[in-house]
PDB file of C-alpha atoms in Angstrom:
ATOM      1  CA  MET A   1      75.621 187.933  92.542  1.00 52.00           C
ATOM      2  CA  LYS A   2      79.316 187.441  92.808  1.00 59.00           C
ATOM      3  CA  ALA A   3      79.802 190.783  94.713  1.00 67.00           C
ATOM      4  CA  SER A   4      77.040 189.652  97.030  1.00 72.00           C
ATOM      5  CA  LEU A   5      78.674 186.308  97.699  1.00 70.00           C
ATOM      6  CA  GLN A   6      82.089 187.966  98.285  1.00 73.00           C
ATOM      7  CA  ASN A   7      80.493 190.249 100.862  1.00 78.00           C
ATOM      8  CA  TYR A   8      78.837 187.250 102.498  1.00 79.00           C
ATOM      9  CA  HIS A   9      82.271 185.386 102.775  1.00 78.00           C
ATOM     10  CA  ALA A  10      83.800 188.618 104.066  1.00 81.00           C
ATOM     11  CA  ARG A  11      81.395 188.807 106.860  1.00 87.00           C
ATOM     12  CA  MET A  12      81.744 185.240 107.825  1.00 86.00           C
ATOM     13  CA  GLN A  13      85.515 185.609 107.710  1.00 84.00           C
ATOM     14  CA  ARG A  14      85.170 188.512 110.107  1.00 88.00           C
ATOM     15  CA  VAL A  15      83.443 186.096 112.465  1.00 90.00           C
ATOM     16  CA  LEU A  16      86.191 183.447 112.354  1.00 87.00           C
ATOM     17  CA  ASP A  17      88.918 186.103 112.800  1.00 86.00           C
ATOM     18  CA  HIS A  18      87.024 187.546 115.782  1.00 91.00           C
ATOM     19  CA  ILE A  19      86.728 184.078 117.419  1.00 90.00           C
ATOM     20  CA  ASP A  20      90.431 183.316 116.839  1.00 85.00           C
ATOM     21  CA  GLN A  21      91.468 186.715 118.454  1.00 87.00           C
ATOM     22  CA  HIS A  22      88.944 186.687 121.383  1.00 89.00           C
ATOM     23  CA  LEU A  23      88.791 183.165 122.687  1.00 89.00           C
ATOM     24  CA  ASP A  24      88.784 184.491 126.373  1.00 87.00           C
ATOM     25  CA  GLY A  25      85.976 186.812 125.486  1.00 88.00           C
ATOM     26  CA  ASN A  26      82.208 186.658 124.985  1.00 89.00           C
ATOM     27  CA  LEU A  27      81.491 184.541 121.904  1.00 91.00           C
ATOM     28  CA  ASP A  28      77.787 183.957 122.208  1.00 89.00           C
ATOM     29  CA  LEU A  29      75.264 184.376 119.442  1.00 89.00           C
ATOM     30  CA  ASP A  30      74.409 187.981 120.186  1.00 90.00           C
ATOM     31  CA  ALA A  31      78.102 188.981 120.002  1.00 91.00           C
ATOM     32  CA  LEU A  32      79.111 186.995 116.820  1.00 93.00           C
ATOM     33  CA  SER A  33      75.942 187.829 115.028  1.00 91.00           C
ATOM     34  CA  GLY A  34      76.722 191.484 115.547  1.00 92.00           C
ATOM     35  CA  ILE A  35      80.266 190.939 114.169  1.00 91.00           C
ATOM     36  CA  ALA A  36      78.738 189.487 110.981  1.00 89.00           C
ATOM     37  CA  ALA A  37      76.012 192.090 110.733  1.00 89.00           C
ATOM     38  CA  PHE A  38      73.429 189.221 110.459  1.00 88.00           C
ATOM     39  CA  SER A  39      70.197 188.704 112.494  1.00 87.00           C
ATOM     40  CA  LYS A  40      70.934 186.534 115.373  1.00 83.00           C
ATOM     41  CA  TYR A  41      67.626 184.604 114.688  1.00 81.00           C
ATOM     42  CA  HIS A  42      69.276 183.387 111.478  1.00 84.00           C
ATOM     43  CA  PHE A  43      72.885 183.597 112.113  1.00 88.00           C
ATOM     44  CA  HIS A  44      73.401 180.250 113.758  1.00 87.00           C
ATOM     45  CA  ARG A  45      71.736 178.478 110.729  1.00 87.00           C
ATOM     46  CA  GLN A  46      73.709 180.504 108.343  1.00 87.00           C
ATOM     47  CA  PHE A  47      77.039 179.483 110.122  1.00 88.00           C
ATOM     48  CA  THR A  48      76.134 175.909 110.259  1.00 87.00           C
ATOM     49  CA  ALA A  49      75.102 175.853 106.657  1.00 84.00           C
ATOM     50  CA  THR A  50      78.407 177.567 105.642  1.00 84.00           C
ATOM     51  CA  PHE A  51      80.840 175.628 107.898  1.00 84.00           C
ATOM     52  CA  GLY A  52      79.171 172.343 108.651  1.00 83.00           C
ATOM     53  CA  LEU A  53      79.122 172.798 112.369  1.00 86.00           C
ATOM     54  CA  SER A  54      77.466 175.072 114.889  1.00 89.00           C
ATOM     55  CA  VAL A  55      78.915 178.263 116.256  1.00 90.00           C
ATOM     56  CA  HIS A  56      78.897 176.805 119.660  1.00 90.00           C
ATOM     57  CA  ARG A  57      80.816 173.538 118.511  1.00 89.00           C
ATOM     58  CA  TYR A  58      83.288 175.804 116.454  1.00 90.00           C
ATOM     59  CA  VAL A  59      84.091 177.906 119.521  1.00 91.00           C
ATOM     60  CA  GLN A  60      84.362 174.679 121.649  1.00 90.00           C
ATOM     61  CA  LEU A  61      86.911 173.178 119.269  1.00 89.00           C
ATOM     62  CA  ALA A  62      88.856 176.472 118.864  1.00 89.00           C
ATOM     63  CA  ARG A  63      89.236 176.725 122.658  1.00 91.00           C
ATOM     64  CA  MET A  64      90.053 172.984 123.060  1.00 90.00           C
ATOM     65  CA  LYS A  65      92.837 173.396 120.405  1.00 88.00           C
ATOM     66  CA  ARG A  66      94.401 176.330 122.199  1.00 88.00           C
ATOM     67  CA  ALA A  67      94.153 174.379 125.566  1.00 89.00           C
ATOM     68  CA  SER A  68      96.063 171.341 123.891  1.00 87.00           C
ATOM     69  CA  HIS A  69      98.692 173.668 122.449  1.00 83.00           C
ATOM     70  CA  ARG A  70      99.153 175.090 125.878  1.00 85.00           C
ATOM     71  CA  LEU A  71      99.385 171.657 127.705  1.00 87.00           C
ATOM     72  CA  ALA A  72     101.987 170.465 125.160  1.00 80.00           C
ATOM     73  CA  SER A  73     104.169 173.606 125.089  1.00 75.00           C
ATOM     74  CA  ASN A  74     103.696 175.505 128.287  1.00 74.00           C
ATOM     75  CA  GLU A  75     104.560 173.371 131.466  1.00 75.00           C
ATOM     76  CA  ALA A  76     104.420 176.464 133.599  1.00 77.00           C
ATOM     77  CA  GLN A  77     100.644 176.938 133.345  1.00 85.00           C
ATOM     78  CA  SER A  78      98.697 174.499 135.495  1.00 89.00           C
ATOM     79  CA  VAL A  79      95.907 172.250 134.039  1.00 90.00           C
ATOM     80  CA  THR A  80      93.369 174.184 136.215  1.00 90.00           C
ATOM     81  CA  GLU A  81      94.404 177.414 134.565  1.00 90.00           C
ATOM     82  CA  ILE A  82      94.158 175.910 131.100  1.00 90.00           C
ATOM     83  CA  ALA A  83      90.726 174.548 131.946  1.00 89.00           C
ATOM     84  CA  MET A  84      89.399 177.841 133.068  1.00 89.00           C
ATOM     85  CA  ASP A  85      90.826 179.660 130.022  1.00 86.00           C
ATOM     86  CA  ALA A  86      89.047 177.048 127.917  1.00 87.00           C
ATOM     87  CA  GLY A  87      85.571 178.012 129.377  1.00 86.00           C
ATOM     88  CA  TYR A  88      85.216 175.184 131.884  1.00 88.00           C
ATOM     89  CA  ASP A  89      84.203 175.954 135.440  1.00 86.00           C
ATOM     90  CA  ALA A  90      86.000 173.134 137.020  1.00 87.00           C
ATOM     91  CA  PRO A  91      89.196 171.027 136.000  1.00 87.00           C
ATOM     92  CA  ASP A  92      87.311 167.745 136.215  1.00 91.00           C
ATOM     93  CA  ALA A  93      84.708 168.753 133.532  1.00 91.00           C
ATOM     94  CA  PHE A  94      87.664 169.862 131.272  1.00 92.00           C
ATOM     95  CA  ALA A  95      89.420 166.612 131.986  1.00 91.00           C
ATOM     96  CA  ARG A  96      86.274 164.547 130.988  1.00 92.00           C
ATOM     97  CA  ALA A  97      85.870 166.527 127.803  1.00 90.00           C
ATOM     98  CA  PHE A  98      89.459 166.306 126.923  1.00 91.00           C
ATOM     99  CA  ARG A  99      89.511 162.498 127.524  1.00 90.00           C
ATOM    100  CA  GLN A 100      86.420 162.025 125.515  1.00 89.00           C
ATOM    101  CA  ARG A 101      87.849 163.857 122.550  1.00 87.00           C
ATOM    102  CA  PHE A 102      91.508 162.661 122.654  1.00 86.00           C
ATOM    103  CA  GLY A 103      91.515 159.500 124.557  1.00 88.00           C
ATOM    104  CA  GLN A 104      93.977 160.907 127.036  1.00 89.00           C
ATOM    105  CA  SER A 105      93.669 162.905 130.152  1.00 91.00           C
ATOM    106  CA  PRO A 106      95.314 166.356 130.132  1.00 90.00           C
ATOM    107  CA  SER A 107      98.093 165.432 132.428  1.00 89.00           C
ATOM    108  CA  SER A 108      98.857 162.395 130.169  1.00 88.00           C
ATOM    109  CA  PHE A 109      98.712 164.461 127.110  1.00 87.00           C
ATOM    110  CA  ARG A 110     101.110 166.918 128.655  1.00 86.00           C
ATOM    111  CA  LYS A 111     103.663 164.144 129.235  1.00 83.00           C
ATOM    112  CA  SER A 112     103.295 162.131 125.966  1.00 79.00           C
ATOM    113  CA  PRO A 113     100.825 163.466 123.409  1.00 78.00           C
ATOM    114  CA  ASP A 114      99.025 161.001 121.175  1.00 75.00           C
ATOM    115  CA  TRP A 115      98.827 163.143 117.978  1.00 71.00           C
ATOM    116  CA  ALA A 116      96.893 160.812 115.798  1.00 70.00           C
ATOM    117  CA  PRO A 117      93.446 161.286 117.620  1.00 79.00           C
ATOM    118  CA  TRP A 118      94.437 164.940 118.054  1.00 80.00           C
ATOM    119  CA  LEU A 119      94.593 165.475 114.337  1.00 74.00           C
ATOM    120  CA  ALA A 120      91.333 163.556 113.812  1.00 77.00           C
ATOM    121  CA  ALA A 121      89.530 165.592 116.521  1.00 81.00           C
ATOM    122  CA  PHE A 122      90.287 168.879 114.779  1.00 79.00           C
ATOM    123  CA  GLY A 123      89.339 167.784 111.288  1.00 75.00           C
ATOM    124  CA  PRO A 124      85.939 169.487 111.468  1.00 79.00           C
ATOM    125  CA  LEU A 125      87.654 172.757 112.506  1.00 78.00           C
ATOM    126  CA  ASP A 126      90.114 172.648 109.592  1.00 73.00           C
ATOM    127  CA  ASN A 127      87.203 171.743 107.236  1.00 72.00           C
ATOM    128  CA  ALA A 128      85.164 174.591 108.442  1.00 75.00           C
ATOM    129  CA  ARG A 129      87.750 177.130 107.602  1.00 69.00           C
ATOM    130  CA  SER A 130      88.396 175.540 104.175  1.00 66.00           C
ATOM    131  CA  LYS A 131      84.671 175.631 103.242  1.00 64.00           C
ATOM    132  CA  LEU A 132      84.570 179.406 103.334  1.00 59.00           C
ATOM    133  CA  MET A 133      85.757 180.032  99.906  1.00 52.00           C
ATOM    134  CA  GLN A 134      87.937 178.452  97.168  1.00 56.00           C
ATOM    135  CA  ILE A 135      91.383 179.947  97.357  1.00 67.00           C
ATOM    136  CA  THR A 136      92.803 181.074  93.928  1.00 75.00           C
ATOM    137  CA  TYR A 137      96.304 181.917  93.193  1.00 84.00           C
ATOM    138  CA  GLU A 138      97.894 184.370  90.728  1.00 86.00           C
ATOM    139  CA  GLN A 139     101.312 184.855  89.095  1.00 89.00           C
ATOM    140  CA  ASP A 140     102.262 187.489  91.558  1.00 90.00           C
ATOM    141  CA  ASP A 141     101.771 185.121  94.492  1.00 91.00           C
ATOM    142  CA  VAL A 142     104.849 183.092  93.268  1.00 96.00           C
ATOM    143  CA  THR A 143     108.464 184.250  93.833  1.00 96.00           C
ATOM    144  CA  ILE A 144     111.594 182.704  92.724  1.00 97.00           C
ATOM    145  CA  ARG A 145     114.166 181.962  95.418  1.00 96.00           C
ATOM    146  CA  ASP A 146     117.699 180.526  95.749  1.00 97.00           C
ATOM    147  CA  ARG A 147     117.591 177.884  98.405  1.00 96.00           C
ATOM    148  CA  PRO A 148     120.819 176.679 100.225  1.00 96.00           C
ATOM    149  CA  PRO A 149     121.277 172.876 100.704  1.00 97.00           C
ATOM    150  CA  THR A 150     119.526 171.795 103.925  1.00 97.00           C
ATOM    151  CA  PRO A 151     120.612 168.782 105.855  1.00 97.00           C
ATOM    152  CA  VAL A 152     117.748 166.965 107.382  1.00 97.00           C
ATOM    153  CA  ALA A 153     116.670 163.914 109.408  1.00 97.00           C
ATOM    154  CA  ILE A 154     114.109 162.026 107.334  1.00 97.00           C
ATOM    155  CA  MET A 155     111.283 159.625 108.397  1.00 97.00           C
ATOM    156  CA  GLU A 156     109.765 157.997 105.289  1.00 96.00           C
ATOM    157  CA  HIS A 157     106.047 157.283 105.072  1.00 96.00           C
ATOM    158  CA  ARG A 158     105.338 154.605 102.373  1.00 95.00           C
ATOM    159  CA  GLY A 159     101.796 153.254 102.124  1.00 94.00           C
ATOM    160  CA  ASP A 160      98.183 154.085 102.631  1.00 91.00           C
ATOM    161  CA  ARG A 161      97.631 157.645 103.562  1.00 88.00           C
ATOM    162  CA  ALA A 162      95.231 156.481 106.274  1.00 83.00           C
ATOM    163  CA  THR A 163      98.161 155.490 108.368  1.00 87.00           C
ATOM    164  CA  LEU A 164      99.934 158.804 108.021  1.00 88.00           C
ATOM    165  CA  GLY A 165      98.754 159.992 111.416  1.00 81.00           C
ATOM    166  CA  ASP A 166     100.828 156.950 113.111  1.00 84.00           C
ATOM    167  CA  THR A 167     103.984 158.082 111.243  1.00 90.00           C
ATOM    168  CA  ILE A 168     103.374 161.690 112.232  1.00 87.00           C
ATOM    169  CA  GLN A 169     103.106 160.662 115.835  1.00 82.00           C
ATOM    170  CA  ARG A 170     106.400 158.627 115.616  1.00 89.00           C
ATOM    171  CA  PHE A 171     107.980 161.610 113.875  1.00 91.00           C
ATOM    172  CA  ILE A 172     106.933 164.001 116.577  1.00 87.00           C
ATOM    173  CA  THR A 173     108.075 161.622 119.399  1.00 87.00           C
ATOM    174  CA  TRP A 174     111.368 161.154 117.774  1.00 92.00           C
ATOM    175  CA  ARG A 175     112.151 164.792 117.206  1.00 90.00           C
ATOM    176  CA  LYS A 176     111.080 165.684 120.883  1.00 87.00           C
ATOM    177  CA  ALA A 177     113.486 162.980 122.126  1.00 89.00           C
ATOM    178  CA  ALA A 178     116.244 164.564 119.963  1.00 91.00           C
ATOM    179  CA  GLY A 179     115.449 167.981 121.279  1.00 91.00           C
ATOM    180  CA  LEU A 180     114.556 169.279 117.820  1.00 91.00           C
ATOM    181  CA  SER A 181     111.645 171.711 118.604  1.00 85.00           C
ATOM    182  CA  PRO A 182     109.558 173.068 115.721  1.00 82.00           C
ATOM    183  CA  GLU A 183     110.422 176.472 117.014  1.00 79.00           C
ATOM    184  CA  THR A 184     114.028 175.984 116.529  1.00 86.00           C
ATOM    185  CA  SER A 185     114.375 173.184 113.822  1.00 92.00           C
ATOM    186  CA  PRO A 186     112.531 173.668 110.549  1.00 93.00           C
ATOM    187  CA  THR A 187     109.864 171.150 109.528  1.00 93.00           C
ATOM    188  CA  PHE A 188     109.752 169.987 105.870  1.00 96.00           C
ATOM    189  CA  ASN A 189     107.605 167.531 103.996  1.00 96.00           C
ATOM    190  CA  ILE A 190     108.722 166.024 100.650  1.00 97.00           C
ATOM    191  CA  PHE A 191     105.874 164.775  98.424  1.00 96.00           C
ATOM    192  CA  ARG A 192     106.903 161.872  96.435  1.00 95.00           C
ATOM    193  CA  SER A 193     103.445 160.854  95.052  1.00 93.00           C
ATOM    194  CA  GLU A 194      99.983 162.402  94.491  1.00 89.00           C
ATOM    195  CA  ARG A 195      97.983 163.198  97.529  1.00 86.00           C
ATOM    196  CA  ILE A 196      95.433 160.509  96.700  1.00 85.00           C
ATOM    197  CA  PRO A 197      97.031 158.079  94.243  1.00 87.00           C
ATOM    198  CA  ALA A 198      94.901 155.542  92.304  1.00 88.00           C
ATOM    199  CA  VAL A 199      96.468 152.835  94.323  1.00 91.00           C
ATOM    200  CA  PRO A 200      96.342 153.915  97.977  1.00 90.00           C
ATOM    201  CA  ALA A 201      99.532 151.784  98.824  1.00 93.00           C
ATOM    202  CA  ASP A 202     101.530 154.071  96.406  1.00 94.00           C
ATOM    203  CA  TYR A 203     101.233 157.102  98.696  1.00 94.00           C
ATOM    204  CA  SER A 204     104.755 158.326  99.539  1.00 96.00           C
ATOM    205  CA  MET A 205     105.970 161.273 101.646  1.00 96.00           C
ATOM    206  CA  ASP A 206     108.959 162.131 103.672  1.00 97.00           C
ATOM    207  CA  LEU A 207     108.721 163.945 106.994  1.00 96.00           C
ATOM    208  CA  CYS A 208     111.894 165.883 107.629  1.00 97.00           C
ATOM    209  CA  VAL A 209     113.327 168.006 110.372  1.00 96.00           C
ATOM    210  CA  GLY A 210     116.230 170.461 109.595  1.00 96.00           C
ATOM    211  CA  THR A 211     119.402 169.240 111.437  1.00 95.00           C
ATOM    212  CA  ASP A 212     122.927 168.349 110.811  1.00 93.00           C
ATOM    213  CA  GLN A 213     123.340 166.193 113.975  1.00 91.00           C
ATOM    214  CA  PRO A 214     124.310 162.651 113.153  1.00 92.00           C
ATOM    215  CA  ILE A 215     121.780 159.901 113.134  1.00 91.00           C
ATOM    216  CA  ASP A 216     122.628 156.654 114.999  1.00 88.00           C
ATOM    217  CA  ALA A 217     123.487 153.769 112.663  1.00 84.00           C
ATOM    218  CA  ASP A 218     121.062 151.659 114.385  1.00 88.00           C
ATOM    219  CA  ASP A 219     118.107 154.097 114.205  1.00 90.00           C
ATOM    220  CA  GLU A 220     115.484 152.129 112.289  1.00 89.00           C
ATOM    221  CA  GLN A 221     113.169 155.173 112.051  1.00 92.00           C
ATOM    222  CA  MET A 222     115.231 158.047 110.717  1.00 95.00           C
ATOM    223  CA  LYS A 223     117.940 158.452 108.264  1.00 95.00           C
ATOM    224  CA  ALA A 224     120.125 161.518 107.403  1.00 95.00           C
ATOM    225  CA  GLY A 225     119.677 163.419 104.023  1.00 96.00           C
ATOM    226  CA  VAL A 226     119.917 166.724 102.294  1.00 97.00           C
ATOM    227  CA  ILE A 227     117.237 168.824 100.560  1.00 97.00           C
ATOM    228  CA  PRO A 228     119.296 170.070  97.590  1.00 97.00           C
ATOM    229  CA  GLY A 229     119.848 173.751  97.197  1.00 96.00           C
ATOM    230  CA  GLY A 230     119.043 175.757  94.058  1.00 97.00           C
ATOM    231  CA  ARG A 231     116.351 177.891  92.505  1.00 97.00           C
ATOM    232  CA  CYS A 232     112.789 177.237  93.598  1.00 98.00           C
ATOM    233  CA  ALA A 233     109.316 178.735  92.730  1.00 97.00           C
ATOM    234  CA  VAL A 234     107.721 179.556  96.102  1.00 97.00           C
ATOM    235  CA  LEU A 235     104.070 179.778  96.831  1.00 96.00           C
ATOM    236  CA  ARG A 236     102.920 180.859 100.397  1.00 92.00           C
ATOM    237  CA  VAL A 237      99.800 179.071 101.752  1.00 87.00           C
ATOM    238  CA  VAL A 238      98.034 180.400 104.621  1.00 79.00           C
ATOM    239  CA  HIS A 239      94.494 178.749 104.223  1.00 67.00           C
ATOM    240  CA  ASN A 240      93.862 174.930 104.507  1.00 66.00           C
ATOM    241  CA  THR A 241      97.456 174.017 105.051  1.00 74.00           C
ATOM    242  CA  HIS A 242      96.362 170.384 105.502  1.00 73.00           C
ATOM    243  CA  ASN A 243      95.753 170.056 101.903  1.00 78.00           C
ATOM    244  CA  LEU A 244      98.432 171.608  99.674  1.00 86.00           C
ATOM    245  CA  GLU A 245      97.059 169.966  96.480  1.00 86.00           C
ATOM    246  CA  PRO A 246      95.286 173.054  95.001  1.00 85.00           C
ATOM    247  CA  ALA A 247      98.575 175.004  95.465  1.00 90.00           C
ATOM    248  CA  ALA A 248     100.744 172.259  94.022  1.00 91.00           C
ATOM    249  CA  LEU A 249      98.291 171.985  91.081  1.00 89.00           C
ATOM    250  CA  TYR A 250      98.391 175.660  90.445  1.00 91.00           C
ATOM    251  CA  LEU A 251     102.321 175.687  90.374  1.00 94.00           C
ATOM    252  CA  TYR A 252     102.424 172.655  88.040  1.00 93.00           C
ATOM    253  CA  ARG A 253      99.424 173.321  85.796  1.00 90.00           C
ATOM    254  CA  ASP A 254      99.196 177.140  85.565  1.00 91.00           C
ATOM    255  CA  TRP A 255     102.373 178.889  86.750  1.00 94.00           C
ATOM    256  CA  LEU A 256     105.089 176.638  85.322  1.00 94.00           C
ATOM    257  CA  PRO A 257     103.950 176.609  81.746  1.00 93.00           C
ATOM    258  CA  ALA A 258     103.269 180.322  81.759  1.00 93.00           C
ATOM    259  CA  SER A 259     106.691 181.111  83.387  1.00 94.00           C
ATOM    260  CA  GLY A 260     108.856 179.636  80.762  1.00 93.00           C
ATOM    261  CA  GLU A 261     110.832 177.725  83.632  1.00 94.00           C
ATOM    262  CA  GLU A 262     111.542 174.032  83.759  1.00 94.00           C
ATOM    263  CA  ALA A 263     111.074 171.913  86.715  1.00 94.00           C
ATOM    264  CA  ARG A 264     114.306 170.184  88.374  1.00 95.00           C
ATOM    265  CA  ASP A 265     114.370 166.569  89.052  1.00 94.00           C
ATOM    266  CA  PHE A 266     113.448 166.810  92.745  1.00 96.00           C
ATOM    267  CA  PRO A 267     109.920 166.465  94.227  1.00 96.00           C
ATOM    268  CA  ILE A 268     107.787 169.437  95.272  1.00 97.00           C
ATOM    269  CA  TYR A 269     108.232 170.105  99.029  1.00 97.00           C
ATOM    270  CA  CYS A 270     107.224 172.397 101.706  1.00 96.00           C
ATOM    271  CA  ARG A 271     108.320 174.068 104.899  1.00 95.00           C
ATOM    272  CA  ARG A 272     105.780 174.391 107.583  1.00 90.00           C
ATOM    273  CA  HIS A 273     106.036 177.426 109.854  1.00 83.00           C
ATOM    274  CA  PHE A 274     104.413 176.742 113.132  1.00 68.00           C
ATOM    275  CA  SER A 275     103.199 179.667 115.194  1.00 55.00           C
ATOM    276  CA  PHE A 276     102.899 178.840 118.975  1.00 47.00           C
ATOM    277  CA  PHE A 277     100.190 180.323 121.110  1.00 42.00           C
ATOM    278  CA  PRO A 278      99.922 182.655 122.886  1.00 41.00           C
ATOM    279  CA  ASN A 279     101.823 184.892 120.565  1.00 42.00           C
ATOM    280  CA  VAL A 280      99.469 184.564 117.566  1.00 41.00           C
ATOM    281  CA  PRO A 281      96.011 183.108 116.789  1.00 43.00           C
ATOM    282  CA  VAL A 282      95.750 179.378 117.421  1.00 42.00           C
ATOM    283  CA  HIS A 283      95.100 178.459 113.804  1.00 46.00           C
ATOM    284  CA  ASP A 284      98.154 180.153 112.337  1.00 56.00           C
ATOM    285  CA  VAL A 285     100.219 177.880 110.358  1.00 70.00           C
ATOM    286  CA  VAL A 286     101.913 179.128 107.270  1.00 83.00           C
ATOM    287  CA  VAL A 287     103.343 176.786 104.608  1.00 90.00           C
ATOM    288  CA  GLU A 288     105.839 177.637 102.009  1.00 95.00           C
ATOM    289  CA  LEU A 289     105.518 175.283  98.928  1.00 96.00           C
ATOM    290  CA  PHE A 290     108.685 174.898  96.858  1.00 97.00           C
ATOM    291  CA  LEU A 291     108.833 173.735  93.248  1.00 97.00           C
ATOM    292  CA  PRO A 292     112.586 173.056  92.417  1.00 97.00           C
ATOM    293  CA  LEU A 293     113.609 174.700  89.086  1.00 97.00           C
ATOM    294  CA  LYS A 294     116.492 174.217  86.773  1.00 95.00           C
TER     295      LYS A 294
END
């Protein structure tokens, strides 16, 4: 039974990988059921049952996510070109779909992206990928690394996690105005509470961008700080990077007691490595999770 389930997951994973790598190609039921080696008459039901959304909806979201990345990061490509690459016959149809999903026109998003509805819109896409299988970690997945001290600019989020999207939007706006692109300035999150604390108001996280540039004394949003250097246990996460709790639990609950190491008095934190389309598949975000050690 276990081997059969693993084989089923592997076939579905092939489909997701094929979609990511062929967003400009033919992604109809005939093509994708063939990739999965399933009957096309049942494949769409199997896909929906596994991922919680239809094949057509998944492909739409993946293409729209790529289009939004292109709008935000590639000013040389016209909205019309991006619309055509997303599978729309006309830019006005693309604009209507884009506005319906994100509350902004493509041109408005290009000038000033509103990231909170963007994050919400792609929740189903991220959830679909995380449903494929439970990711498990092993001792060999963890390495110990010496980290140098890292100067950062910090935006603190304190309070209900439901408002985190607004903080993320302010953080992105600030770093964009400061010229600190994710491609050139590393992105860190410092986790100062549980992901879902018993009291929602106790949620606490720092959003950080690596920089040694001075912060204005009258800047009410950001402050200067340093992520201390030292030994860290490092776990690389490539699936469901929006929820790092399973990886963090593994480090604390399983790896740390078995390793004989002791945790240092600094919170667990992560660095997010963003890959920018068109160089890599659209979903590629790699996270390194750091548990500071004595």
